Structures are given as C-alpha cells and as structure tokens.
Short mmCIF file of C-alpha atoms and ligand atoms in Angstrom, two decimals:
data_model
loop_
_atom_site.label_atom_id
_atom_site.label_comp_id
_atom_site.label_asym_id
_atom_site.label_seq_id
_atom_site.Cartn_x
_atom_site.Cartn_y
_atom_site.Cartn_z
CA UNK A 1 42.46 -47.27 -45.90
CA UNK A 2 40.75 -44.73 -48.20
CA UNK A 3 42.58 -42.15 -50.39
CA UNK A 4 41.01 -39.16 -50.72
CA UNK A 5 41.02 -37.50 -54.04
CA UNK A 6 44.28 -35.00 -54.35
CA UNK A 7 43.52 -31.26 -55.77
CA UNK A 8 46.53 -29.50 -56.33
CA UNK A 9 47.40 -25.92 -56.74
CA UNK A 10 50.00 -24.25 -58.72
CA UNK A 11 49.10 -20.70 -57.31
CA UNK A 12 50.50 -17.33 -54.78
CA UNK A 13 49.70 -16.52 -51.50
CA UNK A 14 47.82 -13.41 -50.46
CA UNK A 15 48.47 -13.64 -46.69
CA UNK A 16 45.24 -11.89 -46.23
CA UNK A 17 43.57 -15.22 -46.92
CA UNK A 18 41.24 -14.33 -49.51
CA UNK A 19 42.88 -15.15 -52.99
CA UNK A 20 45.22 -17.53 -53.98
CA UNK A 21 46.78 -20.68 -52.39
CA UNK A 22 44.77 -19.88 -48.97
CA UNK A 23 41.46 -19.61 -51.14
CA UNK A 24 42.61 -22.81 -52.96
CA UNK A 25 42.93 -24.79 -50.30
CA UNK A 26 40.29 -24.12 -48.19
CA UNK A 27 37.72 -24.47 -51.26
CA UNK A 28 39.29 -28.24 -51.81
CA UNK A 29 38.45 -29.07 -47.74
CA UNK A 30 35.03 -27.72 -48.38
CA UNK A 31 34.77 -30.20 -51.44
CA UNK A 32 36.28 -33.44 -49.11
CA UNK A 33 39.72 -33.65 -51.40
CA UNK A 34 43.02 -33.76 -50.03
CA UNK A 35 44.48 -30.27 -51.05
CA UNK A 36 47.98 -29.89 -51.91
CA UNK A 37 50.20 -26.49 -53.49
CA UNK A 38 53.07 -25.46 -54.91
CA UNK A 39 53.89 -21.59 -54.45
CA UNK A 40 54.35 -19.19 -57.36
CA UNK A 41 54.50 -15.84 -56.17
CA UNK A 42 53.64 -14.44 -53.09
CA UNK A 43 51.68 -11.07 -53.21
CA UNK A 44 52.05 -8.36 -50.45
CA UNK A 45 49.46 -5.68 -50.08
CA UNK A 46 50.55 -2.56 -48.38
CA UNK A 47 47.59 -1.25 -46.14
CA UNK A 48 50.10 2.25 -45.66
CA UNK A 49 50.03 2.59 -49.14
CA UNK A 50 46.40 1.98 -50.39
CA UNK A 51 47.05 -1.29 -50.60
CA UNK A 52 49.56 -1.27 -53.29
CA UNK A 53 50.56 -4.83 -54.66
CA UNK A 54 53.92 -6.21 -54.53
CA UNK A 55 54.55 -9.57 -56.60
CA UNK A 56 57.55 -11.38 -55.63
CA UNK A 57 58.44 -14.42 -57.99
CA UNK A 58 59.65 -18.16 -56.48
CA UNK A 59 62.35 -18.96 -58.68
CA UNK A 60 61.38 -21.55 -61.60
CA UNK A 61 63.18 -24.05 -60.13
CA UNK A 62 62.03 -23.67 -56.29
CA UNK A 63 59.03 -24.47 -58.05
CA UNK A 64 59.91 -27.52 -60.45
CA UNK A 65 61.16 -29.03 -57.08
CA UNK A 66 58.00 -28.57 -55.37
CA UNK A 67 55.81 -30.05 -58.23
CA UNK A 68 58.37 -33.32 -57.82
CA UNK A 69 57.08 -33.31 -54.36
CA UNK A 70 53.40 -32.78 -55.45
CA UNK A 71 53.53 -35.64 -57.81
CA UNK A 72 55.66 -37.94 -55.74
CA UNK A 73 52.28 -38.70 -53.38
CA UNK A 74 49.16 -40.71 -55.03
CA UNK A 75 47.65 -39.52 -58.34
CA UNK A 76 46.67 -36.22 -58.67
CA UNK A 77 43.09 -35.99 -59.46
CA UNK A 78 42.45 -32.62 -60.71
CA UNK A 79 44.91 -29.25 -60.63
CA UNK A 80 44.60 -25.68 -61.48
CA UNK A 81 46.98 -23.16 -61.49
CA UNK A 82 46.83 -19.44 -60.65
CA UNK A 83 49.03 -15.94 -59.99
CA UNK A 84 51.92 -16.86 -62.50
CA UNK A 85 54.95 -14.49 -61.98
CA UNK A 86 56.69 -15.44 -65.39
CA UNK A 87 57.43 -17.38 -68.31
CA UNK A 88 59.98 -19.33 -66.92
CA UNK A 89 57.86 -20.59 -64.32
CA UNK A 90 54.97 -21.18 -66.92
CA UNK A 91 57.33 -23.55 -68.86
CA UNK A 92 58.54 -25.52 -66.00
CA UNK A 93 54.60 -26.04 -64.78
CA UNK A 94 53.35 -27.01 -68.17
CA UNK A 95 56.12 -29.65 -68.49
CA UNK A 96 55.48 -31.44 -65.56
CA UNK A 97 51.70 -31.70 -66.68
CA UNK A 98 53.14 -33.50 -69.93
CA UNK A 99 55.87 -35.38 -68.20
CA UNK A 100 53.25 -36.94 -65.35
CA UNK A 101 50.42 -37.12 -67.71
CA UNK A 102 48.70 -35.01 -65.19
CA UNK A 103 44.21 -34.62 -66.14
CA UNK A 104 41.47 -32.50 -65.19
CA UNK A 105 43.54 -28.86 -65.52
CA UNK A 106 42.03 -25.85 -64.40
CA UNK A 107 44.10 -22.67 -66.08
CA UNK A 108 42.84 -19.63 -64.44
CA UNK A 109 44.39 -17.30 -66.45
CA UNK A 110 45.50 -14.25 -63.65
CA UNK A 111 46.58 -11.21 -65.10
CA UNK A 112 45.71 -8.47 -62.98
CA UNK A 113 44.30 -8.48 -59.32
CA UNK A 114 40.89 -6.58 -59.01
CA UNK A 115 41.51 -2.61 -58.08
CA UNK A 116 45.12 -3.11 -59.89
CA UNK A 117 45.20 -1.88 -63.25
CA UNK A 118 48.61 -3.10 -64.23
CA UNK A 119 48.85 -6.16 -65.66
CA UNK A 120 50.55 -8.36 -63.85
CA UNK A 121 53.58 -8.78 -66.76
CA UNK A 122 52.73 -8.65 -70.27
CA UNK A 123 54.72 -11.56 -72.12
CA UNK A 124 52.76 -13.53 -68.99
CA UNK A 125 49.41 -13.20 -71.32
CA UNK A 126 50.98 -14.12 -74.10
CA UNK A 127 52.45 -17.55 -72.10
CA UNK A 128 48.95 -18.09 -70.80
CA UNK A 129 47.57 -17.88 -74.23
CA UNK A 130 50.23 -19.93 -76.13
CA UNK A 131 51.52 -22.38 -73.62
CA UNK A 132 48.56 -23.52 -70.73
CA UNK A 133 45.54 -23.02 -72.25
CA UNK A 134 46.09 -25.68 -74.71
CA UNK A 135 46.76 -27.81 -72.04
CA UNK A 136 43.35 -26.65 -69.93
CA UNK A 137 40.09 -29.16 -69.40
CA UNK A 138 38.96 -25.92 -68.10
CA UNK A 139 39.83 -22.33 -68.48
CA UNK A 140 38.14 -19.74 -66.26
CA UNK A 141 39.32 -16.38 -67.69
CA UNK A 142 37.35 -13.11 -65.88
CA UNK A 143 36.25 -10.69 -68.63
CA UNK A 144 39.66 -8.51 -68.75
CA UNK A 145 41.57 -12.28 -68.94
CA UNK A 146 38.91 -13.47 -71.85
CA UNK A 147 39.61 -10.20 -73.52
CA UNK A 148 42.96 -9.99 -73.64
CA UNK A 149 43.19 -14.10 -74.71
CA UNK A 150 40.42 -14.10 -77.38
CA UNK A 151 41.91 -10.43 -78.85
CA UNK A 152 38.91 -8.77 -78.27
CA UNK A 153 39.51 -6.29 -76.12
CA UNK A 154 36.72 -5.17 -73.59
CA UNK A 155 33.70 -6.91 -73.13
CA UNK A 156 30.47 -5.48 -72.50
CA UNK A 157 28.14 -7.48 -73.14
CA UNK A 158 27.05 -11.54 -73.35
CA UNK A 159 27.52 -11.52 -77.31
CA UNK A 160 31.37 -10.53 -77.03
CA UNK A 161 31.21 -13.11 -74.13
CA UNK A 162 30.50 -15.80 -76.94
CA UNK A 163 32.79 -15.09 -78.94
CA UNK A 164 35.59 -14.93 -77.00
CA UNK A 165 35.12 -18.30 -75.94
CA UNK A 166 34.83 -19.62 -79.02
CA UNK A 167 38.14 -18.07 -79.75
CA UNK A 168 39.50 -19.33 -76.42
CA UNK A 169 38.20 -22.64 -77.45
CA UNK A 170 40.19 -22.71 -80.81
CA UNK A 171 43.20 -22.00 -78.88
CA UNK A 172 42.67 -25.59 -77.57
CA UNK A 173 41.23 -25.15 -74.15
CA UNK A 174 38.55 -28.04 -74.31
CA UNK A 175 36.24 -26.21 -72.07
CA UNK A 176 35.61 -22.16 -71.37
CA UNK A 177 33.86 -20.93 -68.70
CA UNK A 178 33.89 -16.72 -68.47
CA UNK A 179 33.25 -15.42 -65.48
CA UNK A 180 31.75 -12.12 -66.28
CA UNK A 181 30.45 -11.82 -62.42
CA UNK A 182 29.22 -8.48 -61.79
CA UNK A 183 30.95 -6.72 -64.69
CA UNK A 184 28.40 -6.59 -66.68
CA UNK A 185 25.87 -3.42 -66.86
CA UNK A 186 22.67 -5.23 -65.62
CA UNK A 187 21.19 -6.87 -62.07
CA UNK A 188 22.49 -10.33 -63.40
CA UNK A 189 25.65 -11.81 -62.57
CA UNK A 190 26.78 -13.51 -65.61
CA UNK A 191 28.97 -16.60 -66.23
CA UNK A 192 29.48 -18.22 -69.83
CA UNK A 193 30.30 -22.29 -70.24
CA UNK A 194 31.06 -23.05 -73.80
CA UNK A 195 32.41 -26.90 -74.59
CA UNK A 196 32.80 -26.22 -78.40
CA UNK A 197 29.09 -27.03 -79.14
CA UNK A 198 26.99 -25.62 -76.70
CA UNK A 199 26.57 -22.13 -74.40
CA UNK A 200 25.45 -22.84 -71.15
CA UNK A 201 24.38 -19.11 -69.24
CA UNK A 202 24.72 -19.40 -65.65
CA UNK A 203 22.95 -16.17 -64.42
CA UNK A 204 22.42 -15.28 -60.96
CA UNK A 205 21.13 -12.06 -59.16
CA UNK A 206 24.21 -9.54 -58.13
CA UNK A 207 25.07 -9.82 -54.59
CA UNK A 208 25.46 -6.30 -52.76
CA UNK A 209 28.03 -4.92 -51.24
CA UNK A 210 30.01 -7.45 -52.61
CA UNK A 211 32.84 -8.94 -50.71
CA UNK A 212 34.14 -10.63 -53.22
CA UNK A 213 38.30 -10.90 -53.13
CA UNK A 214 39.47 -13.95 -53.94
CA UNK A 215 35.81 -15.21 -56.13
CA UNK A 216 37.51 -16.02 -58.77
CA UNK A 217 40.35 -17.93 -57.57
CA UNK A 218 37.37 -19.62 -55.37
CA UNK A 219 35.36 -20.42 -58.45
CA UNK A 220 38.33 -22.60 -60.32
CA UNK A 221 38.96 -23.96 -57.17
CA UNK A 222 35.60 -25.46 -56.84
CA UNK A 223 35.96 -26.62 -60.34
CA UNK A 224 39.05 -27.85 -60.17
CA UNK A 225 37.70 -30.09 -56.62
CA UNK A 226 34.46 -30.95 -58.39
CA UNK A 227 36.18 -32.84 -61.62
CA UNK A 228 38.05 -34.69 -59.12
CA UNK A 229 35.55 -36.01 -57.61
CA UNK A 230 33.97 -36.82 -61.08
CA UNK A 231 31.81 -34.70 -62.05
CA UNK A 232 31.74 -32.92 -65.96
CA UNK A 233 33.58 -30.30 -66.77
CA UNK A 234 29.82 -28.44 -66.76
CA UNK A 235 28.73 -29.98 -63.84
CA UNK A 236 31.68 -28.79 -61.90
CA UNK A 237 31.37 -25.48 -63.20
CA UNK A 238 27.43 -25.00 -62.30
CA UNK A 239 28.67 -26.36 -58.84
CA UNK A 240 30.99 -23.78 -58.57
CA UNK A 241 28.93 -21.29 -59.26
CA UNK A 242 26.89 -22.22 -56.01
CA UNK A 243 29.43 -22.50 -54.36
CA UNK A 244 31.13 -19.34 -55.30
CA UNK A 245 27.58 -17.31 -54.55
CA UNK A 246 27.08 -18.59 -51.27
CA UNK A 247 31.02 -17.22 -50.72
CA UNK A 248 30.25 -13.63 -51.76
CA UNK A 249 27.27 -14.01 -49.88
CA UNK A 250 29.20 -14.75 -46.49
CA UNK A 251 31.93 -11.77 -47.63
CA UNK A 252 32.99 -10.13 -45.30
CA UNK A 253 35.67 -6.18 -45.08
CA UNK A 254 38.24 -7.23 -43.78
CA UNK A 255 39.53 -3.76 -43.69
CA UNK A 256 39.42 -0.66 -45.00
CA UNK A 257 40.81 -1.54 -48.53
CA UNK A 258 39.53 -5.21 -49.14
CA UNK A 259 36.49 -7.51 -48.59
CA UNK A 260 36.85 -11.44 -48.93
CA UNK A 261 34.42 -14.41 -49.73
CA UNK A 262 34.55 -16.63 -46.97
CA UNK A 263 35.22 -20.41 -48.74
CA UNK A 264 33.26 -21.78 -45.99
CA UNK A 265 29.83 -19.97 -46.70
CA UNK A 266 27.86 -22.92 -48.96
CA UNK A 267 28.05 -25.73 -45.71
CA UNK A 268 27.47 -22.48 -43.34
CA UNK A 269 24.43 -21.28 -45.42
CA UNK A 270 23.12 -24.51 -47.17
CA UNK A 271 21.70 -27.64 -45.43
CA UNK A 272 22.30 -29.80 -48.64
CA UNK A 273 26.26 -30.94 -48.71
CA UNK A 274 28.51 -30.28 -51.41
O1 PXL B 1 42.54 -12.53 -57.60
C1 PXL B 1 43.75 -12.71 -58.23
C2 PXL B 1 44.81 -13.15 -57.28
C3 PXL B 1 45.34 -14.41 -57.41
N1 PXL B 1 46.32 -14.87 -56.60
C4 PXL B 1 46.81 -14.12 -55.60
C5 PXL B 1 46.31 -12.83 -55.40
C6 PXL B 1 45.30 -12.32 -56.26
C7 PXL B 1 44.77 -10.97 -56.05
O2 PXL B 1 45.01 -10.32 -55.08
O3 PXL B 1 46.81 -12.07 -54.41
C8 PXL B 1 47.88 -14.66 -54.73
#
C-alpha cells in the first residue's frame, strides 16, 4: 500500500471553478498528491449584477471541526490557506498548525478578488500580517497583498518588489515569493523569490488575452503540492511558475464577466510530467 502525499487547503469556493478550493484541488491531482480542504467562505458572483461578489463566512468553528477531520487522516505534507472571511477563523486555523505541528505552509495572503476593489475586510490584513505569515514556509502575496503587508503601498516597479519582501521576510515568513504577474508596466511578467539572502527573478513573457481567474490561487497551489513532494521552497516556486503559465495559457471566458486558467493546461500542453 502506498500513501500518497496529502496537500491540504484551508480556502473558499468560487463555484465557477476557477479560484479557490476548486483551483486548489485540481492543481494538487495535477501534482499526484492526495488533495484534501476545509471551507472558509464561499464566494457568489452575480452574473445579473456585473458580477458583484458576495462573501459568506463558515463559522470559526464549522471550520475548527473540519481541520480535526483534515488532520485525523495520515500526515499532512504541505498546506496553504486562502479566501479568509475573518479573524476568528484566522485564529482557529493558525492554532491547529501549532497544535499538530503542521510543515510546509503556504499563506496566500487574499485580500481582494481581481476586478473587486474592496478589500475583502480590513482587520483581515492586519490578521494576515500579524498572525499567519509568521507561521508561512511560503508566502505568495500579489502586488496589492505585498503592499498592503510590507506598508508600502503600491508597487510599480521590481525595486519596491524587493523591498517589500524583505519587509515581508522580517515579519517572519521564511520564504517570499511576489507575484507581480502582469501588473507591472512592461512585456514581462514578473515574479520575485526572496529567502532572506538571495532574489531570485522569475520573468516570463505576458500572455494575451489573459484568462487568468484563479492564477494566483493556482500558483500557491502548485507550491504548496511541490514542497510536498520535496522539493525547496525555490524549487517549488519556479515549478509553479510553469505550471501557472501553461494555465493562463489554456484560459479560457467562461462568460461574459470572467476568464479562468484551466489547472490542467501543463500535462495538456507539455510532454515532460510534472
Ligand atoms: O482570487 C482570489 C480568490 C480566492 N478564493 C476564492 C475566490 C477568489 C476570487 O474570486 O472566489 C474563493
């Protein structure tokens, strides 16, 4: 009998499939681990009201019962967690990391979804900040989430990129990656490792049109499967930037509002395996 590795996510649904728990999961199949989740939130998007987001919370305690399920099984290999609704369910998820002695933590810090402008609920950032990313191997903040961790504000360019992981380094997160993706001015799309001593640039041409709902949730999935099975924290993270690429390149619109990566594009596009 073999035991595959178990990924688990601490994440919402987006029952269009692109973001979130769905996006999890199917990213920790494509890997070969044994995915697993516990629901946070689950997100509605309204297509007769221009796809306006509704959040609506699982109670803290809903989901302190499901991570006794998630860590009743074999050992968890790696986890990340993403769409938080509030601080009482941050708590309850960084105290079963300490009580189970849980490794390899992914903390995608999700503040806003992409085309929302609100964020998602303020004293959230500062939970995200002060209570998981100490706890992170990795922490995969997009620009607006690096920004508002690090104090910086807006990011234009790769500079402010380095030093807001050096800031979200001294919070304790032992490893940043940044995924600037297409947000920065430029052809390049632009991701930033930093491990304390060294930048690593991962830079890759912009993909257009991009379909790319759900990238970035895809992205710390593919981390989170790849230190499972191993690999470095900056191994996993160059991995999942292949992998995330040959997602937005198999996007697809979905509908009028919204355009996914489809998880399954690096074994449909790529002869080499994962
Ligand atoms: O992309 C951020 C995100 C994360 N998780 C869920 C989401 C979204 C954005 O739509 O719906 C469940």
């Amino acid at each position: 009998m073999t035991v595959p590795k178990i990924t688990l996510t601490i994440a919402g649904n987006d029952a269009s499939g692109g973001a979130g728990i769905a996006a999890d999961l199917k990213t920790f199949a494509e890997f070969g681990t044994y995915g697993i989740a516990a629901l946070t939130t689950i997100a509605t998007m309204d297509p007769d009201n221009n796809w306006r987001h509704g959040v609506t919370a699982i109670d803290a305690q809903v989901v302190a019962d499901q991570l006794k399920t998630a860590t009743a099984g074999p050992k968890i290999s790696a986890l990340k967690t993403g769409m938080l609704p509030n601080v009482a369910v941050i708590n309850v998820i960084a105290d079963s990391i300490k009580q189970n002695n849980l490794e390899n933590i992914v903390i995608d810090p999700v503040m806003v979804c992409k085309g929302e402008d609100e964020v998602l609920n303020p004293e959230n950032a500062d939970a995200l900040r002060d209570v998981l990313t100490p706890l992170a191997t990795v922490v995969t903040p997009n620009l607006f989430e690096a920004g508002q961790l690090s104090g910086l504000g807006i990011i234009h360019d790769l500079e402010t990129m380095k030093n807001a992981a050096k800031a979200i380094f001294d919070l304790g997160a032992k490893n940043v990656v940044i995924k600037g993706g297409k947000g920065l001015i430029g052809a390049k799309a632009i991701d930033l490792f930093y491990d304390g001593t060294e930048f690593t640039v991962l830079e890759t041409e912009k993909i257009e049109p991009a379909y790319n709902h759900g990238a970035g949730c895809t992205f710390a999935a593919a981390v989170t499967a790849g230190l499972a099975k191993g690999l470095s924290p900056k191994e996993a993270v160059v991995k999942a930037k292949d992998f995330v690429t040959e997602a937005i390149s198999s996007g697809f619109q979905y509908n009028q509002f919204v355009g996914p990566v489809f998880h399954s594009g690096y074994r449909l596009n790529r002869q080499d395996s994962i």
